[in-house]
Short mmCIF file of C-alpha atoms and ligand atoms in Angstrom, two decimals:
data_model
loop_
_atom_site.label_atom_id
_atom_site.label_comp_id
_atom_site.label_asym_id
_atom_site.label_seq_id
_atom_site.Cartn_x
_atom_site.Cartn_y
_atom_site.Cartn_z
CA UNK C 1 0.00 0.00 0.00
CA UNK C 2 1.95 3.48 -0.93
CA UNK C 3 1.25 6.63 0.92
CA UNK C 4 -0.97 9.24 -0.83
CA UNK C 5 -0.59 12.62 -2.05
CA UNK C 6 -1.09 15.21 0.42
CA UNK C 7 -4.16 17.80 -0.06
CA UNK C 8 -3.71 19.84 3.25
CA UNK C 9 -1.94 23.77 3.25
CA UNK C 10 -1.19 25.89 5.84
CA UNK C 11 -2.82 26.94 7.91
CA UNK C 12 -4.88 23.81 8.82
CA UNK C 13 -8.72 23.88 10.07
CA UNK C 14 -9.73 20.90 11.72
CA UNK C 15 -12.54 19.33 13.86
CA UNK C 16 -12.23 17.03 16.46
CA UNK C 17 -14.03 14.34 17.48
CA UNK C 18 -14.69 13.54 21.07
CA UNK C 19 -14.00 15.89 23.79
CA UNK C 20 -13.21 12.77 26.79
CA UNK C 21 -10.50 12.78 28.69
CA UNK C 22 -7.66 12.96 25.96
CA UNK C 23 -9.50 15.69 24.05
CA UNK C 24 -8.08 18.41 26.68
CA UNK C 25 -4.94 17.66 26.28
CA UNK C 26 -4.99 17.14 22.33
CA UNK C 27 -6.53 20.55 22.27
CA UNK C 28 -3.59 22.06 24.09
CA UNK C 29 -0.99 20.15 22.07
CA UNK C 30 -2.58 21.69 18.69
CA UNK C 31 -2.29 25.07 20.29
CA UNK C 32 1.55 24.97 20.52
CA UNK C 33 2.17 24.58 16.66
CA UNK C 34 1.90 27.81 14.55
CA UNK C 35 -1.56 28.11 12.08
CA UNK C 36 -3.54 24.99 13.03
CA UNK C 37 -6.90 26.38 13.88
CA UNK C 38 -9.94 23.83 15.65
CA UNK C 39 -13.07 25.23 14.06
CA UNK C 40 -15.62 23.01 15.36
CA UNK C 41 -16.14 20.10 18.44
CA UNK C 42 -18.10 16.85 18.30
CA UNK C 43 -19.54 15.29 21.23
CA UNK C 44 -22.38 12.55 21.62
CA UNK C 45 -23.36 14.89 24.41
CA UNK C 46 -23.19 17.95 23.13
CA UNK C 47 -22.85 19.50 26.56
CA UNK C 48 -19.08 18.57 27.03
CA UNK C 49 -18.57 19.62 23.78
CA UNK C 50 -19.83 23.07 24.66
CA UNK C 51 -17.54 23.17 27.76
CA UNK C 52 -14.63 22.37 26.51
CA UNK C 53 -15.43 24.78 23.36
CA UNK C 54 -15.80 27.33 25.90
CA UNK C 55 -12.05 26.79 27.33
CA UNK C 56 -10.55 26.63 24.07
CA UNK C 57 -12.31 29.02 22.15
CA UNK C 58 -13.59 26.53 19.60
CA UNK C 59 -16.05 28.40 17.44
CA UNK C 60 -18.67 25.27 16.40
CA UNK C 61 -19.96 22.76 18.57
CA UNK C 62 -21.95 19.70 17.13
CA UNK C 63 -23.40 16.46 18.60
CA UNK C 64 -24.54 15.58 14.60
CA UNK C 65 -21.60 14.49 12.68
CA UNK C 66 -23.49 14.45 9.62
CA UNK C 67 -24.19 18.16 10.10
CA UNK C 68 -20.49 18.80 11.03
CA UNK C 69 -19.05 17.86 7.91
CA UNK C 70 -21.98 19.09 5.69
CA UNK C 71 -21.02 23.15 7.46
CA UNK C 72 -17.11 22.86 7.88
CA UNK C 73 -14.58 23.55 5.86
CA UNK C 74 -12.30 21.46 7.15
CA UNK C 75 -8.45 20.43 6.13
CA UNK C 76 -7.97 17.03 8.54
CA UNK C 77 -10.27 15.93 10.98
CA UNK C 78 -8.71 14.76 14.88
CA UNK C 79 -10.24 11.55 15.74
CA UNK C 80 -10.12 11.29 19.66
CA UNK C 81 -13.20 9.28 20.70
CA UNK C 82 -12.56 5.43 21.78
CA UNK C 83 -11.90 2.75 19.41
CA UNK C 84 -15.51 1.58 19.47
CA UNK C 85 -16.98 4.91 17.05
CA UNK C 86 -13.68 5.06 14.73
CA UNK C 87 -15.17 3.18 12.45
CA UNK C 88 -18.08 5.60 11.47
CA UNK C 89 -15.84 8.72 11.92
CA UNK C 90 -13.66 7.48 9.50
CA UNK C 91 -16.84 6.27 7.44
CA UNK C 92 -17.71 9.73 7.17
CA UNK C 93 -14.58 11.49 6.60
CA UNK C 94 -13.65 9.52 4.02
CA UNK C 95 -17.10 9.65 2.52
CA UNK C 96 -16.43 13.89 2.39
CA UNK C 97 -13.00 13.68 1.09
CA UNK C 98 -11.34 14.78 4.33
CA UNK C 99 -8.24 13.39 5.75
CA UNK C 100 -7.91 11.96 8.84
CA UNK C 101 -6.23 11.73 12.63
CA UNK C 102 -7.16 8.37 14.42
CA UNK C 103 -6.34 8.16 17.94
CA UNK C 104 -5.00 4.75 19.02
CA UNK C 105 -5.88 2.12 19.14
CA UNK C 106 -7.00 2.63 15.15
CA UNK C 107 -9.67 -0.52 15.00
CA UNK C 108 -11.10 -2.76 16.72
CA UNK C 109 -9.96 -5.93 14.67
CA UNK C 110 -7.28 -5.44 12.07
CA UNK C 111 -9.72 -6.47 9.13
CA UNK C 112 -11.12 -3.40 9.89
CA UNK C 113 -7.86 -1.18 10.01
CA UNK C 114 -7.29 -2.81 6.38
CA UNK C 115 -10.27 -1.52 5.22
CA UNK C 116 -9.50 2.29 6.32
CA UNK C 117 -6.08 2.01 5.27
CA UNK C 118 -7.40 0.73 1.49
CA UNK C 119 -10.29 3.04 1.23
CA UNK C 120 -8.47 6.50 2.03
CA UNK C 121 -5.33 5.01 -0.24
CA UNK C 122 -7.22 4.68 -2.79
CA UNK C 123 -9.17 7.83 -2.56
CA UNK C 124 -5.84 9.80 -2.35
CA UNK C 125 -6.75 10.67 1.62
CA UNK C 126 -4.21 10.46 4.05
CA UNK C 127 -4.78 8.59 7.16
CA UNK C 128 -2.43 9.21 10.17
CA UNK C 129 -2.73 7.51 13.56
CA UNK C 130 -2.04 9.47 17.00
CA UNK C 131 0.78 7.02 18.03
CA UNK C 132 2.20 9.26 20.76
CA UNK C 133 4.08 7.00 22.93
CA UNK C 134 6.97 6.48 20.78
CA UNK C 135 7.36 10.29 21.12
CA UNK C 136 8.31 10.77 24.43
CA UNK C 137 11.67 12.83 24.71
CA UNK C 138 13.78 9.88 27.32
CA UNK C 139 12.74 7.48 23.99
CA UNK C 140 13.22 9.57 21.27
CA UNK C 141 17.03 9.65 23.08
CA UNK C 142 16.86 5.93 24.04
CA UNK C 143 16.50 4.78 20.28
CA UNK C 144 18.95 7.58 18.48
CA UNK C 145 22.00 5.81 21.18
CA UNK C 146 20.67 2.14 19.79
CA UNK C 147 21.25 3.59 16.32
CA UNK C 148 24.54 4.98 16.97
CA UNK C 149 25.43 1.50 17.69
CA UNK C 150 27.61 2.57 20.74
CA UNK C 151 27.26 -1.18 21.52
CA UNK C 152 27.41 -3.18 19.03
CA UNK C 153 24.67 -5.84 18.41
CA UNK C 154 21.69 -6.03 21.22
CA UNK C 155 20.66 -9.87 21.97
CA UNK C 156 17.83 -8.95 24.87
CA UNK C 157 15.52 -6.48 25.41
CA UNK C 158 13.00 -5.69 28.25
CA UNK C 159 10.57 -3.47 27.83
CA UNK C 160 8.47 -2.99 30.85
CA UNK C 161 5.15 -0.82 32.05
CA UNK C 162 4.05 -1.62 35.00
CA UNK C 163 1.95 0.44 37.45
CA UNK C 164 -0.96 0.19 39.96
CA UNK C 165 -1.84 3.77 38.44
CA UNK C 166 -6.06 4.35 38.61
CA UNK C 167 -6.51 4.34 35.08
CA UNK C 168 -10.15 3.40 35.12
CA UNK C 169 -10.71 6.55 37.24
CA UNK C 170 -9.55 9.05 34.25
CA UNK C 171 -10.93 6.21 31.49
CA UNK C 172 -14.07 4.61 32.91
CA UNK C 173 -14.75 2.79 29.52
CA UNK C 174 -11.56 0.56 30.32
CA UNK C 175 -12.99 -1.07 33.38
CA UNK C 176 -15.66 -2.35 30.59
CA UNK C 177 -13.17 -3.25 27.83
CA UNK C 178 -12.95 -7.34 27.03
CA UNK C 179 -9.61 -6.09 25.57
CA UNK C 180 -7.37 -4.31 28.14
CA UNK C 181 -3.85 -3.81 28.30
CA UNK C 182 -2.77 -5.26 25.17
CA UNK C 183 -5.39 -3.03 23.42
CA UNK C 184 -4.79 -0.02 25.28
CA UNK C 185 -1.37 -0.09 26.32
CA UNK C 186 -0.06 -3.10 24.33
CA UNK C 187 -0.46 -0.88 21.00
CA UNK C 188 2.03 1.50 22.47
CA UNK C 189 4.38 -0.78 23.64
CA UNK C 190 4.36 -3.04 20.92
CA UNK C 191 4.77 0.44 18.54
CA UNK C 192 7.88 1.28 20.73
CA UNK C 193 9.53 -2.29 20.27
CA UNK C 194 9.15 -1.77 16.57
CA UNK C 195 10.55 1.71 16.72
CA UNK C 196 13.60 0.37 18.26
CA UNK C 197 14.40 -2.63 16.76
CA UNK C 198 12.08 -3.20 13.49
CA UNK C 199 9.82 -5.89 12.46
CA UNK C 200 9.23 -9.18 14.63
CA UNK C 201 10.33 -12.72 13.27
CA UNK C 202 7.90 -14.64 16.15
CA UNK C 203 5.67 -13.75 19.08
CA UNK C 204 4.27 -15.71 22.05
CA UNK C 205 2.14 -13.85 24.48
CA UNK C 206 0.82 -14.68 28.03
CA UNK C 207 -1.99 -12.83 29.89
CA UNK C 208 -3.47 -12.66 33.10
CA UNK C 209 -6.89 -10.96 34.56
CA UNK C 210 -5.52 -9.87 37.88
CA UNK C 211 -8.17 -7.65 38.92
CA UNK C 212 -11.83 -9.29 39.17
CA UNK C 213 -14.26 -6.24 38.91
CA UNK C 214 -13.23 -5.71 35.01
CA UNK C 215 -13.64 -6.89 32.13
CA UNK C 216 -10.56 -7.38 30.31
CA UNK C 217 -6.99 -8.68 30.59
CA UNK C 218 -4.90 -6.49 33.00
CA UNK C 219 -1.55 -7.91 32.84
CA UNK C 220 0.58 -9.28 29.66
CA UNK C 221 4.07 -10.47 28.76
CA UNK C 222 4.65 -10.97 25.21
CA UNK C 223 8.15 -12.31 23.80
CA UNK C 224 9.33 -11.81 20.36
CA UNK C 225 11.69 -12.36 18.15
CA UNK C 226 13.25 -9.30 16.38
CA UNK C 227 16.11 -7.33 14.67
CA UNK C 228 16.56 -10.16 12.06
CA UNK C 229 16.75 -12.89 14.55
CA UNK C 230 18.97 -11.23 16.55
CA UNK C 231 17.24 -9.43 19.50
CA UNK C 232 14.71 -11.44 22.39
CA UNK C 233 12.06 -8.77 23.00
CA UNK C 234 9.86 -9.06 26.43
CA UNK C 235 7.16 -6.83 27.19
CA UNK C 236 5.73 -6.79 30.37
CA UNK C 237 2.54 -4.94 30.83
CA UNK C 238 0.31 -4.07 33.41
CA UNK C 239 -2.18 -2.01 35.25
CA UNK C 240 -2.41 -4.14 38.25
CA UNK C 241 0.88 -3.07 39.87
CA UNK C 242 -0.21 -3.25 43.58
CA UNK C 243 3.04 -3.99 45.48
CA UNK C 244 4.98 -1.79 43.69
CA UNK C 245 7.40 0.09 46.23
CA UNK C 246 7.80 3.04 43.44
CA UNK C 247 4.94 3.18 41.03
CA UNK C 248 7.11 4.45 37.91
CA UNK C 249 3.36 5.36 35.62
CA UNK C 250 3.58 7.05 33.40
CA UNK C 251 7.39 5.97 32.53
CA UNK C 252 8.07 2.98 30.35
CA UNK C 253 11.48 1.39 31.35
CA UNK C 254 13.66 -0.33 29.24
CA UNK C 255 16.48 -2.22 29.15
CA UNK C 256 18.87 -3.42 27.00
CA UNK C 257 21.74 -5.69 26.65
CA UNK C 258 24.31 -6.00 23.96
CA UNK C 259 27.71 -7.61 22.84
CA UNK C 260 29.54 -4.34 23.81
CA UNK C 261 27.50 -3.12 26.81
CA UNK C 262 24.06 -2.15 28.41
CA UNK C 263 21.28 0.74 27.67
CA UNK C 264 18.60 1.24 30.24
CA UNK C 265 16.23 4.21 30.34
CA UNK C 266 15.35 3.81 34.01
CA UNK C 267 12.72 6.05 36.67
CA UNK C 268 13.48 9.92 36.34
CA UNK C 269 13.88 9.87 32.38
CA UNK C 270 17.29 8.70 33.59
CA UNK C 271 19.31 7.12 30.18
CA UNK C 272 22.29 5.24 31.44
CA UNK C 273 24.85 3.07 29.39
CA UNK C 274 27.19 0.89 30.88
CA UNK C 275 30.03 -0.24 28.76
CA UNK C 276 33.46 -2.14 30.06
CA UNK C 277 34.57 1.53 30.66
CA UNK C 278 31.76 2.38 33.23
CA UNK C 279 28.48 3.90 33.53
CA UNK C 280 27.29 7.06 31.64
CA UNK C 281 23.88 8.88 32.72
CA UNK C 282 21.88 11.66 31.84
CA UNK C 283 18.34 12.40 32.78
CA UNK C 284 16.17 13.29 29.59
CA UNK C 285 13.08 14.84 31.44
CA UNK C 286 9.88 15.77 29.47
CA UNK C 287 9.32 19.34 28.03
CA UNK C 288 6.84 20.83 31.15
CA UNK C 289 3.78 22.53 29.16
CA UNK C 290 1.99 24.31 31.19
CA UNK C 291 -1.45 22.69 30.54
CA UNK C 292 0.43 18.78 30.95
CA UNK C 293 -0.80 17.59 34.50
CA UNK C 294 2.64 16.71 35.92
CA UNK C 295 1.76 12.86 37.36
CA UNK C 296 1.19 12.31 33.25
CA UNK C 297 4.16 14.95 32.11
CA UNK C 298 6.05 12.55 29.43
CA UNK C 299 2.90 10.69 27.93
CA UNK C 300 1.24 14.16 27.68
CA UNK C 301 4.43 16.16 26.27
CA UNK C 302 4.96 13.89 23.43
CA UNK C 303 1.37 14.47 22.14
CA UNK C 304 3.29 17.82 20.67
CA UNK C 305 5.52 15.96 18.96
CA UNK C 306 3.85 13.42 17.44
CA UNK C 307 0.85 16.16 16.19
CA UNK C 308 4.06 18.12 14.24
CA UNK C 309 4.66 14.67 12.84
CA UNK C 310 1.61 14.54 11.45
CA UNK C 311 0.73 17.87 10.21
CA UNK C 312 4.17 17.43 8.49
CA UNK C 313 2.52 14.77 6.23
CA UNK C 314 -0.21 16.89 5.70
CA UNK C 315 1.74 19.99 4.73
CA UNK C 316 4.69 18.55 2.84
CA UNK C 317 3.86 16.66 -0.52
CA UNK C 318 6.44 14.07 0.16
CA UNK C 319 6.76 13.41 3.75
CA UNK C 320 5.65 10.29 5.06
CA UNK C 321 4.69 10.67 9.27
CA UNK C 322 6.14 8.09 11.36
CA UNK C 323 2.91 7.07 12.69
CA UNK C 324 0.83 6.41 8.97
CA UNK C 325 -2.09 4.24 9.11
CA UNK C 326 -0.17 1.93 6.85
CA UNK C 327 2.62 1.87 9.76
CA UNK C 328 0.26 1.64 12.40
CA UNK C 329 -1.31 -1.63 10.77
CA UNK C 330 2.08 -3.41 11.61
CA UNK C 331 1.73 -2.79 15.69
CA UNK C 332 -1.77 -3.32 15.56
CA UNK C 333 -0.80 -6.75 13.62
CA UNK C 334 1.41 -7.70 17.00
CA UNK C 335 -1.76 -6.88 19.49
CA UNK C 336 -4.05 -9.20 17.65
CA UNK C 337 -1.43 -11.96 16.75
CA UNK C 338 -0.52 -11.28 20.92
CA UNK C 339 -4.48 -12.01 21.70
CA UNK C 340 -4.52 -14.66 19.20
CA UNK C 341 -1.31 -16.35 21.00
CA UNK C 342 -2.40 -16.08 24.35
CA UNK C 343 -5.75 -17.74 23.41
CA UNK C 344 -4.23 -20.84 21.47
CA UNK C 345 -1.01 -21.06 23.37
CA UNK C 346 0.85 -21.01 20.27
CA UNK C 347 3.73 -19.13 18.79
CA UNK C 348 2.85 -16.58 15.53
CA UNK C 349 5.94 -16.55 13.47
CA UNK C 350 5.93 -14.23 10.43
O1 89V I 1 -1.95 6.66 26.99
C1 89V I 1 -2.82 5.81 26.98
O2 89V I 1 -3.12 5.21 25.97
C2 89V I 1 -3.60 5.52 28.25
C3 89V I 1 -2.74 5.31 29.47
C4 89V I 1 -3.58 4.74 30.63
C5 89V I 1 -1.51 4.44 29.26
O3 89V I 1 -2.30 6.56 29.74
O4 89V I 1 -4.58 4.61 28.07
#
């Protein structure tokens, strides 16, 4: 599937869809790039949408999608409601010839994503997933020292996310999800494991419902096989950290081992590489917006970064974002095959 011409100029008029507990912050992250303007909000209830119109100055409010696209003029639309309603927000975008921001996770099922990523190909649309997670500054840093190859080839790699964090307090829909932390989490993790080290060769996945009041899996560990056979890759996941003596949310941690020494981005953003010479560290601490709620600083930060990606695509003819639906469809791949292993007990090699 190749990438598609882009149709968007500066500056950029969008709508967004969804006005939850992400919208805020997506909001706030479109206000820090020059000449991207949020004419109008969609909510189901149309009451949030008014409030949060109200703190952001958002001109249009609609709780009609239909009617939304029929009076915009609109350059991209910002899909930020949960997986559940992508489908007919991308129905109708693509059906008005408007390209399109899909928060993750992009589908439901990845027959689904297939059919997005066809349809706006072949219409000339581009389709761009919010993918923030591979964004944040301490990784960003993490994966240019892997590429420097300061040491040599990596043979294991740990990625972990672990936390007894509320998240069900800020995302009540979770606690109802039959697809938890590989869905929610898992398509970040698995996104960031890609970033660093490419495509995966195998997977097997293991999961666990720790928590009995929801719905879904809680806790995960998928291995795979990566970097051309070279590199073991374990995730661990979950949001059922409860003895945790230092609850790290929302830092990922990673570690790293290699023929010529060590990389571990550890608590505090701190990067530190260990080589026969001794230990090297540096903390890499998230940019501090002022509207980022500081328990949430790095997740929240990178939502800057990965928007400029994206707008990028839109704006110049041949740049490809990171984060393209066709990309996306890869990571997604891993969270279903990771379902699909946990369920038969069997390994997915590609
Ligand atoms: O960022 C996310 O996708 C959220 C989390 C709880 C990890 O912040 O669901």
């Amino acid at each position: 599937m190749t990438e598609t011409p882009k149709v968007v100029e500066s500056p950029s008029r969008f709508a967004m869809f969804g006005c939850g507990f992400w919208a805020r912050f997506q909001l706030a992250a479109w206000n820090e790039l020059p000449e991207v303007e949020c004419v109008a909000l969609y909510n189901r209830t149309r009451s949030k949408a008014v409030e949060l119109a109200k703190e952001f100055s958002v001109p249009n409010v609609y709780s009609d999608a239909g009617e939304l696209f029929r009076n915009e003029k609109l350059d991209f639309v910002d899909i930020v409601t949960d997986a559940s309603t992508h489908e007919e927000f991308l129905q109708f975008a693509a059906s008005h010839h408007v390209p399109a921001i899909c928060q993750k996770p992009f589908c439901l099922s990845l027959a689904e994503a297939e059919k997005h990523c066809e349809k706006f190909a072949s219409a000339g649309l581009p389709l761009f997933i919010h993918e923030n997670w591979r964004w944040q500054r301490p990784i960003r840093v993490f994966a240019r020292i892997l590429r420097e190859n300061w040491l040599g080839t990596p043979f294991r790699c740990r990625i972990d996310m672990i936390t007894g964090f509320p998240v069900f307090e800020n995302q009540p829909s979770l606690r109802n999800a039959d697809k938890l932390i590989l869905l929610d989490l898992g398509t970040h993790i698995l996104d960031v494991a890609r970033f660093l080290f490419g495509e995966t060769e195998s997977l097997y996945c293991v999961t666990h419902r720790v928590q009995a009041e929801i719905a879904g899996e809680d806790a995960a560990t998928v291995v795979m096989n990566m970097n051309q056979g070279r590199t073991t890759v374990v995730c661990n996941l979950a949001y059922a950290g409860n003895a945790l003596e230092r609850d790290p949310f929302p830092e990922t941690q990673i570690f790293v081992e290699a023929d010529r020494g060590s990389l571990e981005l550890a608590p505090g953003h701190s990067i530190r590489v260990t080589t026969p010479e001794g230990t090297f560290s540096r903390c890499f601490p998230p940019k501090m917006y002022s509207w980022v709620d500081p328990a949430y600083a790095v997740v929240q930060s990178s939502i800057v970064d990965c928007h400029a990606d994206l707008l990028r695509g839109f704006r110049e003819k041949d740049y490809v974002p990171e984060t393209c639906a066709s990309d996306n469809l890869k990571s997604l791949r891993l969270v279903f095959d990771a379902y699909k292993s946990a369920h038969e007990h069997s390994t997915i090699r590609y």
